[in-house]
Short mmCIF file of C-alpha atoms in Angstrom, two decimals:
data_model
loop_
_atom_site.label_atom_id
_atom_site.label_comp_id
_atom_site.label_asym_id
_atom_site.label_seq_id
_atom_site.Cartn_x
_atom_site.Cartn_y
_atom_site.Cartn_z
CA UNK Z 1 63.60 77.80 107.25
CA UNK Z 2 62.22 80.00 110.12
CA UNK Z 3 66.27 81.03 111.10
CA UNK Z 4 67.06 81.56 107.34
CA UNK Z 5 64.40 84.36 107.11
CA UNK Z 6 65.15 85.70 110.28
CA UNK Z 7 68.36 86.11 109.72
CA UNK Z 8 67.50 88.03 105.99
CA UNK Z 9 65.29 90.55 107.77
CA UNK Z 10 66.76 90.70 111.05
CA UNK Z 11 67.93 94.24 110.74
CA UNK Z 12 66.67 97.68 109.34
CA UNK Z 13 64.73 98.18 106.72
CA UNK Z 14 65.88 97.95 103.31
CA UNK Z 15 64.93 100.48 100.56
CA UNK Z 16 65.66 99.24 96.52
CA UNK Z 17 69.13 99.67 95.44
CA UNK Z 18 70.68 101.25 98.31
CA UNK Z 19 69.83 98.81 100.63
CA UNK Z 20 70.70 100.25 103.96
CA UNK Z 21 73.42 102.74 102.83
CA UNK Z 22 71.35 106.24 103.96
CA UNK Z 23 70.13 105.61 107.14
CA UNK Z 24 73.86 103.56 108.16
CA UNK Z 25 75.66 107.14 107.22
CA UNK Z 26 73.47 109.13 108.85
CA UNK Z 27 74.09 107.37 111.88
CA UNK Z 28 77.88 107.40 111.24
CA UNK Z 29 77.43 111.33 110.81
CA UNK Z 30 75.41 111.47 114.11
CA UNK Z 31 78.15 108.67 115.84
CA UNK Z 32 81.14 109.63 114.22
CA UNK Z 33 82.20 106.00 113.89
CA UNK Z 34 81.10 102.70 112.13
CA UNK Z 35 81.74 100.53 114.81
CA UNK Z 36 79.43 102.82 116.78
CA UNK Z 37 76.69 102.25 114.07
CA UNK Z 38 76.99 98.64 114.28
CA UNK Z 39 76.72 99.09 118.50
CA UNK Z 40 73.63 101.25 118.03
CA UNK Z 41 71.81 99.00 115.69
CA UNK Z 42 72.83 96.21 117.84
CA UNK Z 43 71.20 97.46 120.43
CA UNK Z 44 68.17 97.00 118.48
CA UNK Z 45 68.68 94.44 116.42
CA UNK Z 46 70.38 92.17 118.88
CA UNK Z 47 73.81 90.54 118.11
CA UNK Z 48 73.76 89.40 115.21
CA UNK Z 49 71.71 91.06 112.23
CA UNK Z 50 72.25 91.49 108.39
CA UNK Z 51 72.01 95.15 106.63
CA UNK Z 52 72.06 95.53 102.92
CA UNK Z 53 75.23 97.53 101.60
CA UNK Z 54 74.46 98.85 98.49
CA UNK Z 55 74.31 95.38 96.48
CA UNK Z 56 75.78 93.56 99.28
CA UNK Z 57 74.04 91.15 102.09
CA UNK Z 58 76.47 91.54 105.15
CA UNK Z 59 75.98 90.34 108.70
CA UNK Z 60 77.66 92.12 111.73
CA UNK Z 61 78.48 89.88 114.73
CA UNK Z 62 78.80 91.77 118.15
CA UNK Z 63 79.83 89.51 121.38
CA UNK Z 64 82.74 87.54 122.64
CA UNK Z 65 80.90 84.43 121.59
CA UNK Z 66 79.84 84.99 118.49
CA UNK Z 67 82.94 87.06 117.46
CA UNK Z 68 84.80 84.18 118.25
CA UNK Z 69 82.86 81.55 116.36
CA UNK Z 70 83.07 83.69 113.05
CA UNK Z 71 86.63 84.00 113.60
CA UNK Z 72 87.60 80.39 114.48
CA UNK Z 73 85.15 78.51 112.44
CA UNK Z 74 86.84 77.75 108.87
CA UNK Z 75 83.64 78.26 107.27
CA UNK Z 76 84.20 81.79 107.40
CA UNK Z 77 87.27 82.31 106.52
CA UNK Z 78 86.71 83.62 102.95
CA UNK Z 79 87.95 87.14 102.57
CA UNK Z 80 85.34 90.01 100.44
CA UNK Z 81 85.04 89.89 96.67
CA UNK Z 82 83.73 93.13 94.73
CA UNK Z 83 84.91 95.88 92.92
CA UNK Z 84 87.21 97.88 95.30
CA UNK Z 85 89.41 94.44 96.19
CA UNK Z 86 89.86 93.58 92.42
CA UNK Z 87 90.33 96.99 91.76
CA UNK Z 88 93.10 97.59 93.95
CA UNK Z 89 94.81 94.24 92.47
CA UNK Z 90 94.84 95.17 88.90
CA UNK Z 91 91.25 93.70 88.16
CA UNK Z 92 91.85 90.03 89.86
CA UNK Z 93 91.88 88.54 93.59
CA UNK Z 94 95.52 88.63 94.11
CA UNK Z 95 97.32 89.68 97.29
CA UNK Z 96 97.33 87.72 100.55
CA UNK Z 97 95.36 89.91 102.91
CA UNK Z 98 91.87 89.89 100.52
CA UNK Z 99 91.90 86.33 99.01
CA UNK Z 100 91.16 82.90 100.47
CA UNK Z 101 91.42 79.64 99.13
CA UNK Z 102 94.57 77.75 98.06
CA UNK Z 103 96.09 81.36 96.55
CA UNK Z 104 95.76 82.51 100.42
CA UNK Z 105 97.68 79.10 101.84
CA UNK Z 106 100.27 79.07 98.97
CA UNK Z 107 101.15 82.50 99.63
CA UNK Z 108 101.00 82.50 103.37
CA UNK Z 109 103.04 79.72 103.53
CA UNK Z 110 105.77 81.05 101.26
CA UNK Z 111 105.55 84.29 103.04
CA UNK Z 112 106.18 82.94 106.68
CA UNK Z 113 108.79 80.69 105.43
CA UNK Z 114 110.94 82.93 104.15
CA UNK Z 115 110.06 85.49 106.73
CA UNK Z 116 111.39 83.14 109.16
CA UNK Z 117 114.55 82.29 107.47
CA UNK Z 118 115.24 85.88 107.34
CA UNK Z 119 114.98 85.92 111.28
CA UNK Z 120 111.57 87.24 111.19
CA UNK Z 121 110.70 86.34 115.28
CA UNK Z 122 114.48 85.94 116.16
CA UNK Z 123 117.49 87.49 116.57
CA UNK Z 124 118.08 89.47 113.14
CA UNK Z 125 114.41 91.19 113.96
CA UNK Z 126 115.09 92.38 116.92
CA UNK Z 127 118.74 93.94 115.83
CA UNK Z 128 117.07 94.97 112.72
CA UNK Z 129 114.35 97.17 115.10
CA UNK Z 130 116.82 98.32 117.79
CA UNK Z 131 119.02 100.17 114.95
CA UNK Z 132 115.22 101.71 114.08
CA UNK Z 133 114.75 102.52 117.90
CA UNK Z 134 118.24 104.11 118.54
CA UNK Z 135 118.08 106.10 114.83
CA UNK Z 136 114.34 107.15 116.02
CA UNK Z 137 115.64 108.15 119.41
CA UNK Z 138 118.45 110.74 118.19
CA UNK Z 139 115.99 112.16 115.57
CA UNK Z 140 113.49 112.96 118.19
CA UNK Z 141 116.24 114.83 120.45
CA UNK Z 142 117.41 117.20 117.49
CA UNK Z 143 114.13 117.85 116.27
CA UNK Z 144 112.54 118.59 119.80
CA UNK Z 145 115.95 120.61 120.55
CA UNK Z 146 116.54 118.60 123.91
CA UNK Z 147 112.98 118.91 125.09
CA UNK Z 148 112.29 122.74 124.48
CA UNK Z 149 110.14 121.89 121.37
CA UNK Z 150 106.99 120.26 120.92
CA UNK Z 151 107.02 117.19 118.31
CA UNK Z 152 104.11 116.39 115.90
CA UNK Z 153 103.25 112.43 117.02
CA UNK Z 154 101.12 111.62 113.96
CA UNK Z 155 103.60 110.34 111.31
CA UNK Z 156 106.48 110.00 114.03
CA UNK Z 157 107.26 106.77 114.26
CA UNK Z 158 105.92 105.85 110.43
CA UNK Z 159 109.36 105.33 108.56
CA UNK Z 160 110.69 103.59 111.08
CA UNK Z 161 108.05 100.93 111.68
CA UNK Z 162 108.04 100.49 107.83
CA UNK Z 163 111.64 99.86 107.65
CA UNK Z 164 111.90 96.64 110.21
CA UNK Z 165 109.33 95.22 107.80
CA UNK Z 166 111.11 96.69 104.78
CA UNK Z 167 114.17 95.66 105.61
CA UNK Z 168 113.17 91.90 105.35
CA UNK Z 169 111.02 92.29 102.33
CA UNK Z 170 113.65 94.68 99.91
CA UNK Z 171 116.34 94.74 101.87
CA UNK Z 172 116.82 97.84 102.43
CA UNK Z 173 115.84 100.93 104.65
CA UNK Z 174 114.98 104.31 104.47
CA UNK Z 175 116.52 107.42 106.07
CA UNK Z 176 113.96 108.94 108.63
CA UNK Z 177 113.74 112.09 106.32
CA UNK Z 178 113.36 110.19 102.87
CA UNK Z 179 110.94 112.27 101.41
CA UNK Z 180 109.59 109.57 98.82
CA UNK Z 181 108.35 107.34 101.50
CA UNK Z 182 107.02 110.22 103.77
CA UNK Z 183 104.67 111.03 100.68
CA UNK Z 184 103.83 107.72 100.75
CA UNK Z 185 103.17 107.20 104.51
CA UNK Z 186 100.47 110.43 104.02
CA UNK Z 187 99.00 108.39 101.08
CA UNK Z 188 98.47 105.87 103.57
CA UNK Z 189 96.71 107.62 106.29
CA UNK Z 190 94.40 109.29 103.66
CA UNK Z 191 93.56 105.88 102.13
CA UNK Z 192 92.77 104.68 106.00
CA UNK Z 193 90.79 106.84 106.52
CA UNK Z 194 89.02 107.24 103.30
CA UNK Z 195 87.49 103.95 103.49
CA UNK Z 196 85.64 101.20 106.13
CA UNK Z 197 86.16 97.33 106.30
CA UNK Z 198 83.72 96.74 103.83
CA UNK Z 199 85.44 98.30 100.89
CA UNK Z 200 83.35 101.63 101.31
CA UNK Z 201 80.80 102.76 98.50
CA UNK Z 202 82.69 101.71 95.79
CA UNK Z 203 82.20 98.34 97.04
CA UNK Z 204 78.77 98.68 97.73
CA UNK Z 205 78.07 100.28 94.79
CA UNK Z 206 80.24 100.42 91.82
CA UNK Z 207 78.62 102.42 89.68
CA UNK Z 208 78.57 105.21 91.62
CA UNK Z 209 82.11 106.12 90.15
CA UNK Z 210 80.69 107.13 87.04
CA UNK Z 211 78.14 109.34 88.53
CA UNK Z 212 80.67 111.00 90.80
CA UNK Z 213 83.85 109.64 90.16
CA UNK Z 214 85.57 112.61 92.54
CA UNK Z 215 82.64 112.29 95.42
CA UNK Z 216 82.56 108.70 95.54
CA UNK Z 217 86.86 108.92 95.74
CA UNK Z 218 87.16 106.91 92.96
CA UNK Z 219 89.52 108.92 90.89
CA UNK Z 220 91.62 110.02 94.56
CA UNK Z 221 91.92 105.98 95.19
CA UNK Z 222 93.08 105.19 91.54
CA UNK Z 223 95.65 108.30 92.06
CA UNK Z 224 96.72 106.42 95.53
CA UNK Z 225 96.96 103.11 93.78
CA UNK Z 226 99.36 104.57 90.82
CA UNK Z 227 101.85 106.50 93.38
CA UNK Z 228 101.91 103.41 95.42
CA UNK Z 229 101.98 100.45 92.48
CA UNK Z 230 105.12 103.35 90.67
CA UNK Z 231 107.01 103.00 94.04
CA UNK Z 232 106.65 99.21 94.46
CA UNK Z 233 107.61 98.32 90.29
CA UNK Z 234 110.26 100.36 91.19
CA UNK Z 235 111.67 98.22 93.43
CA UNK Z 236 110.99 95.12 91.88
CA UNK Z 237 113.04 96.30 88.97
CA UNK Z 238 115.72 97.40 91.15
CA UNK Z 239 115.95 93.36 92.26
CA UNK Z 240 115.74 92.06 88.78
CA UNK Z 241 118.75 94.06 87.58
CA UNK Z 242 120.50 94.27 90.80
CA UNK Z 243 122.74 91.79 92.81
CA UNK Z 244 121.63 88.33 91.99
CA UNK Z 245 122.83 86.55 95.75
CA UNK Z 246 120.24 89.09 97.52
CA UNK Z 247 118.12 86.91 100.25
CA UNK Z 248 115.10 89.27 100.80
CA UNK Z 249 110.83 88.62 99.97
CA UNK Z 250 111.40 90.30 96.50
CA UNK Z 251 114.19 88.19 95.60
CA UNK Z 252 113.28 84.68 96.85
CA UNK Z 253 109.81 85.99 94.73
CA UNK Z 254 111.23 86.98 91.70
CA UNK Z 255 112.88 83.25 91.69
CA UNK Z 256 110.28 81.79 92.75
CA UNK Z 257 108.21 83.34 89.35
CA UNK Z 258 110.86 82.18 87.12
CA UNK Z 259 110.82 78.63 88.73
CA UNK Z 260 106.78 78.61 87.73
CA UNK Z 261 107.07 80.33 84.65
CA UNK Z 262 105.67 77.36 82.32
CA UNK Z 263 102.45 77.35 85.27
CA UNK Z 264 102.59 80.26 87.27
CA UNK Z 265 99.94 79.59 89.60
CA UNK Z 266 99.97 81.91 92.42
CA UNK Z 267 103.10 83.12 91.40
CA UNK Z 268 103.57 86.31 89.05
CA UNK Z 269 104.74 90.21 88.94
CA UNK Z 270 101.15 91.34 90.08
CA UNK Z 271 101.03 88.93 92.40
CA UNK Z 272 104.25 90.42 93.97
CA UNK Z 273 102.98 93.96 94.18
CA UNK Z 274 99.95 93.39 95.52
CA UNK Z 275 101.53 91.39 98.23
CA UNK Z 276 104.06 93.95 98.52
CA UNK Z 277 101.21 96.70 98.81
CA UNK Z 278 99.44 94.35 101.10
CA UNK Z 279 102.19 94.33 103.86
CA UNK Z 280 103.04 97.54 102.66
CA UNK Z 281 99.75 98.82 104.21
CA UNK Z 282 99.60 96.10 107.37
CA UNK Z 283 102.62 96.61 108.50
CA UNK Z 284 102.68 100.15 108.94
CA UNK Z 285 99.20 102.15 109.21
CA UNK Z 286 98.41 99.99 112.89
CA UNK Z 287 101.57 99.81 114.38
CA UNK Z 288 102.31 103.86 113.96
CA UNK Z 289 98.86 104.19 115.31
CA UNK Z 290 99.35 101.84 118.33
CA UNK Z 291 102.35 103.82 119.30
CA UNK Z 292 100.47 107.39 118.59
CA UNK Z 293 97.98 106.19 121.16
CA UNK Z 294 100.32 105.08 123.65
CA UNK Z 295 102.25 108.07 123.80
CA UNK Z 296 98.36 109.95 123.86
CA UNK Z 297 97.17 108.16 126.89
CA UNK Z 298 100.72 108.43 128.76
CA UNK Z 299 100.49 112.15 128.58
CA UNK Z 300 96.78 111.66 129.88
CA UNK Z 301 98.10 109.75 132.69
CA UNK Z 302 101.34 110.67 134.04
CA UNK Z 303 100.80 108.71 137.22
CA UNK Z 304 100.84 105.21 134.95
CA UNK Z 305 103.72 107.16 133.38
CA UNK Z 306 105.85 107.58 136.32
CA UNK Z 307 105.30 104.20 137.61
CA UNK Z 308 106.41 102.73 133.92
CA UNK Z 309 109.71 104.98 134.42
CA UNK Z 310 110.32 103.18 138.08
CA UNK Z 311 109.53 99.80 136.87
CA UNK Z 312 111.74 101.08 134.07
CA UNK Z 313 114.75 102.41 136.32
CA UNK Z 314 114.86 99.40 138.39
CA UNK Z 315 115.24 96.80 136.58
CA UNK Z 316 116.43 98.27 133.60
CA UNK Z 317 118.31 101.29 134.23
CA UNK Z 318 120.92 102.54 131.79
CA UNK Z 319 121.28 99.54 130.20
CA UNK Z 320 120.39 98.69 126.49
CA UNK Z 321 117.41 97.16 126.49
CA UNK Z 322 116.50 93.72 124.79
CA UNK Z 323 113.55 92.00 123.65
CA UNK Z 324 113.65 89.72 126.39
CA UNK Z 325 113.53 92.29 128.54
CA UNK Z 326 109.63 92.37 127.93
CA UNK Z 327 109.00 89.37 130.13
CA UNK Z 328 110.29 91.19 132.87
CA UNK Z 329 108.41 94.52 132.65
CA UNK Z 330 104.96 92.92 133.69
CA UNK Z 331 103.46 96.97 134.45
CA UNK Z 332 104.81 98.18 131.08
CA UNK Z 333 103.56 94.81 129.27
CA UNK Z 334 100.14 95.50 131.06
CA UNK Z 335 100.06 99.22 129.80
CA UNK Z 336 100.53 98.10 126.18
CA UNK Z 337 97.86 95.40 126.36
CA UNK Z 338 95.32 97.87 127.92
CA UNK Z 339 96.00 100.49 124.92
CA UNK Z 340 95.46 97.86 122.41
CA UNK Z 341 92.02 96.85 124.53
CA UNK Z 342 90.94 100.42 125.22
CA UNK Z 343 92.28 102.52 122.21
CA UNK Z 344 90.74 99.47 119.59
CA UNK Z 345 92.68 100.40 116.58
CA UNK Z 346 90.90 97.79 114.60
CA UNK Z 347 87.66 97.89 115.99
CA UNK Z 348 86.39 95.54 112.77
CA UNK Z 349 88.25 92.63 112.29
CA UNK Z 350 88.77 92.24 108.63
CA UNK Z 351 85.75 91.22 106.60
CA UNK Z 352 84.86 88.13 106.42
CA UNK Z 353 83.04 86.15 104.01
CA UNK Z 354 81.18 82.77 104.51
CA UNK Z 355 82.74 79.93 102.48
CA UNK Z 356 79.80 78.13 102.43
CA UNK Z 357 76.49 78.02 103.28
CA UNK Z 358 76.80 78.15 107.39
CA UNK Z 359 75.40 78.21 110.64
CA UNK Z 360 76.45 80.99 113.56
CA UNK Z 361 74.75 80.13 116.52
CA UNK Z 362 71.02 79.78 115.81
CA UNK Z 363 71.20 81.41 112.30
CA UNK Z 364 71.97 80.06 108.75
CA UNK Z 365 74.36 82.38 107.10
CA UNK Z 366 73.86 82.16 102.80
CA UNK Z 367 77.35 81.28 101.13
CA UNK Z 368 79.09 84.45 100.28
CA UNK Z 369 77.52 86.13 102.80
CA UNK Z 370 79.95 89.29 103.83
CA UNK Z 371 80.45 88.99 108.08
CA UNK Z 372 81.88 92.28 110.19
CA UNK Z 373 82.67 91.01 113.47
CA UNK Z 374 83.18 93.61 115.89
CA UNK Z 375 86.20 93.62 118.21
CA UNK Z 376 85.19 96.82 119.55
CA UNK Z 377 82.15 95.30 120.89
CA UNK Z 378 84.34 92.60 122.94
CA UNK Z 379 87.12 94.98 124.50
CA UNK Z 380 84.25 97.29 125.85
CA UNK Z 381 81.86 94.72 126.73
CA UNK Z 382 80.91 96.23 130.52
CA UNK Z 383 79.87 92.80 131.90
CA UNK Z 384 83.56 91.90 131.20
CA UNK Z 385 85.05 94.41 131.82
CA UNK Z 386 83.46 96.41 134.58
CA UNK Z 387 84.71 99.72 133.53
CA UNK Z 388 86.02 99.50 130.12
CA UNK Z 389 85.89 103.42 128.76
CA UNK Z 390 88.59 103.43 132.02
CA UNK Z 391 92.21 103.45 131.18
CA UNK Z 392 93.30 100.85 133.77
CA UNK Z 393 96.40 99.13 133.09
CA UNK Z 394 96.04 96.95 136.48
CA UNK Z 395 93.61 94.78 134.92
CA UNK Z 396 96.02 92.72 132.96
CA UNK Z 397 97.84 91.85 136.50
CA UNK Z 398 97.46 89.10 139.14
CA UNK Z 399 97.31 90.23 142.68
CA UNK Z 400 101.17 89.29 142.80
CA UNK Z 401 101.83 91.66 139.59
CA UNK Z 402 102.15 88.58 136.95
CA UNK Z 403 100.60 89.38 133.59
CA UNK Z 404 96.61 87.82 133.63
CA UNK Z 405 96.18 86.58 129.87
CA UNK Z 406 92.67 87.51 129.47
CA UNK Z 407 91.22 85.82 125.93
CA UNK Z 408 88.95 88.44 125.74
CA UNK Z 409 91.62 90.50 124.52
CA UNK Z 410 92.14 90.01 120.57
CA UNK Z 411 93.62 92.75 119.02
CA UNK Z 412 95.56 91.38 116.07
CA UNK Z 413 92.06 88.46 115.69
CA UNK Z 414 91.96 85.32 116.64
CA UNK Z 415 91.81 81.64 114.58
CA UNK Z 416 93.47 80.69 111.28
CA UNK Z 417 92.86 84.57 109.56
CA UNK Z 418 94.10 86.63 112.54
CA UNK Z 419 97.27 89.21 111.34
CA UNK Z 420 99.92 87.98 110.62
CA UNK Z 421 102.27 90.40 112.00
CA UNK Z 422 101.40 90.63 115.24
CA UNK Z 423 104.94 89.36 116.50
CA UNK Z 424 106.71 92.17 114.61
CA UNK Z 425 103.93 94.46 115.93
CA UNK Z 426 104.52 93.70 119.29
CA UNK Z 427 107.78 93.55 118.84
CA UNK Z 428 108.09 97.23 118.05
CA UNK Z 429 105.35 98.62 119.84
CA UNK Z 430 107.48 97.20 123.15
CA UNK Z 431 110.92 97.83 121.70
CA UNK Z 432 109.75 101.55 120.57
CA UNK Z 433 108.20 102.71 124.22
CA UNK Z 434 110.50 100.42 126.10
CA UNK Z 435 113.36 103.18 124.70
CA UNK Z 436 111.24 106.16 124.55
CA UNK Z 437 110.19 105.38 128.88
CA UNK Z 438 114.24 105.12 129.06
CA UNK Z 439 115.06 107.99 127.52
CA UNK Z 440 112.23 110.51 128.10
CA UNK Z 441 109.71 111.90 130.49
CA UNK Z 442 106.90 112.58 127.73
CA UNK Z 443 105.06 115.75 128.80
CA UNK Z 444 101.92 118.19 127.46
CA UNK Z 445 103.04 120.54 125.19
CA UNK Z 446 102.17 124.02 127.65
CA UNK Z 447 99.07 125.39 126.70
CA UNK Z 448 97.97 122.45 124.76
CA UNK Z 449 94.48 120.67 125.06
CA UNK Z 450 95.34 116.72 123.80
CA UNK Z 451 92.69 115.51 121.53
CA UNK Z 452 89.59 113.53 122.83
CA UNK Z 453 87.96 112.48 120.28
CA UNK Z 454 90.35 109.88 117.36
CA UNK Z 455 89.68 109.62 113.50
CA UNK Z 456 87.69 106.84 112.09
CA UNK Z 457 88.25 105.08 109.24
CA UNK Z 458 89.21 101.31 108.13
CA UNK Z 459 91.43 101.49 111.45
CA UNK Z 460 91.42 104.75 114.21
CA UNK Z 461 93.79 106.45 115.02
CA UNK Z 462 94.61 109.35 116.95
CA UNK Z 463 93.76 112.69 115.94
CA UNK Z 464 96.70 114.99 116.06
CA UNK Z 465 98.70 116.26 118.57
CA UNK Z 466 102.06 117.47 119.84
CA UNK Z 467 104.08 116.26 122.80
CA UNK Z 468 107.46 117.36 124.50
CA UNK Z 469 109.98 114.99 124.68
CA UNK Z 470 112.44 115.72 127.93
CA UNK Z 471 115.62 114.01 128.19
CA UNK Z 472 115.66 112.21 131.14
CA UNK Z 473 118.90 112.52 133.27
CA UNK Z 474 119.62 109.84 136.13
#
């Protein structure tokens, strides 16, 4: 009994109705981040405490141990429930990223199988994302006229991320300057950044959007959601009319509906959108950050720049390159790993909710208790790491140069929950820079100061900035 109370009150004090919501944003005013706020009152509340958002009792889990446990242990693997997640998905828990349960397994399982028949992983992916690379490639030597103009990073690589993943899921792409999708790519970054891992204060509290339904976002979120949900019906009804032998996601669901149409189940139009919005969302917002940050901390560091262009040049050289390629670029592998460690994109895994009622380490954790485990707080963990606010790509090699897999690196999660497109993120976060290292020496715009400080929001990414792309000529 003496664990169950501690873990209640283990945390700051609680004031009626708002819980903890004040004194958390002031300290995201003061820290600029929320996985800052959950370091601070870490610091003082130890590693794992609960805080009251708005109506909700959440607990936020710091450490490599303890992250890991909520992560691996199936008790936890129930996703948030509230207002913002059913209001996103037309009033119900549909989707795949924000429901658990047999909806979540029957969905990822149809989702993975037919991403694999498509070639998701194999050969098709990687031709489908080298035709992205090479398009990206030429667009970024007209628009930066041969390297004597500075190029905007933030939205650079955004359409053509989207399309490898669009491609297996409509199939279809978009041209780099389709101006439909580059509205919805903004839509995107201003929904990221609008919001936090727990749903924001719509979640928290949902009557707030009747006392301020354009302060609390409310009505800019339902806008988001209508541009977005337009776009995706769009499509859908482009694959009910359209060719009937078509093998992509929208297709194999569409049949998969009308197979289930006496008991749908899981299966059903919303269903399909949300999904769609789901990956929609996933498989673009990270990834085009990722890269953002990589090409950020190259032009901070032109030494590990020049030393990914020789590693490049010798074993590459002019050659195309190929996925399997990455198994012999152990410096550039190590650079990418260290930007997903030290840039921390998601710093929050995504919420958890306990299943159950639970234990997590010496704590009982109430069923439906909402968990935030912080990643953040394992990739900069000094007694780990040693120096980890240091960009040092030579910690993810051996003393021979081999690639050290170090488990305390977990950008994408960990256990049965943990993204599930981390191989097509990988996949063209290496493909992408691979080509750019080729082709380019990436330099400061002159003049310039780069950005120090990135943008928080459910994920961070880089605030903006310009770099010059330079045609390299061996």
């Amino acid at each position: 009994m003496h664990a169950y109370i501690r873990i209640l009150f283990s945390g700051p004090t609680r004031i009626p109705l708002l819980g903890n919501y004040l004194e958390i944003r002031k300290l995201r005013n003061e820290l600029g981040f929320y996985h800052l706020v959950w370091h601070q009152l870490a610091k003082c509340y130890g590693q794992v405490f609960s805080v009251k958002l708005g109506r909700i009792e959440a607990v936020v889990v710091s450490g490599y141990d303890a992250v890991r446990q909520v992560l691996c242990k199936e008790d936890f693997d129930g996703r948030p429930d509230g207002f913002f997640f059913r209001f996103r998905a037309f009033n119900k828990r549909l989707g795949i990223v924000f429901v658990d349960g047999p909806t979540w397994n029957d969905q990822k399982k149809f989702c993975t199988q037919h991403l694999r028949k498509k070639g998701f992983g194999g050969d098709l992916m990687e031709k489908i994302i080298i035709e992205e690379v090479n398009d990206l490639m030429v667009d970024i030597t007209i628009k930066g006229e041969n390297g004597n103009k500075p190029i905007e990073v933030h939205g650079l690589f955004d359409v053509s991320i989207l399309n490898g993943l669009w491609a297996m899921l409509a199939g279809h792409r978009f041209a780099l300057n389709d101006s439909r999708l580059s509205r919805l790519m903004e839509l995107v970054h201003v929904s990221f950044r609008m919001l936090d891992m727990s749903g924001g204060i719509l979640n928290q509290m949902p009557f707030i959007r009747f006392l301020a339904p354009k302060c609390s976002g409310y009505e800019h979120i339902k806008q988001i959601l209508l541009e977005f949900y337009i776009f995706l019906k769009e499509s859908v009804e482009e694959h009910k009319y359209g060719s009937k032998d078509q093998e992509d996601y929208i297709s194999a669901f569409l049949i998969e509906i009308e197979k289930n149409k006496e008991s749908p189940g899981s299966f059903s139009e919303e269903q399909l959108l949300v999904i769609l919005l789901d990956l929609f969302l996933a498989g673009s917002e990270t990834t085009s950050s990722m890269l953002s940050f990589v090409v950020l901390l190259l032009l901070k560091h032109q030494d590990i720049q020049d030393k990914v262009h020789a590693e490049m040049d010798a074993i590459i050289g002019d050659r195309e390159i190929q996925l399997s390629d990455k198994k012999k670029l152990n410096y550039l592998e190590a650079v990418l790993m260290e930007v997903q460690r030290h840039s921390n994109v998601a710093p929050l895994a995504i919420a958890h909710r306990a299943i159950r009622k639970t234990s997590l380490q010496e704590y009982i954790i109430p069923k439906d208790t909402l968990v935030l485990a912080s990643i953040w707080s394992v990739h900069m963990d000094e007694n780990h790491w040693g120096d980890p606010e240091v960009f040092r790509p030579e910690r993810f090699l051996d003393t021979t140069g081999k690639i050290i897999n170090d488990s305390w690196l977990m950008p994408f999660g960990i256990g049965r929950r943990r993204c599930l497109g981390k191989i097509l993120a990988n996949t063209n976060v290496f493909m992408f820079i691979a080509k750019l290292i080729q082709n380019f020496n990436i330099q400061i715009p002159h003049g310039v100061q780069l950005p120090d400080r990135p943008q928080d929001g459910v994920t961070i990414s880089p605030s903006p900035f310009s770099a010059v792309f330079v045609p390299r000529r061996r």
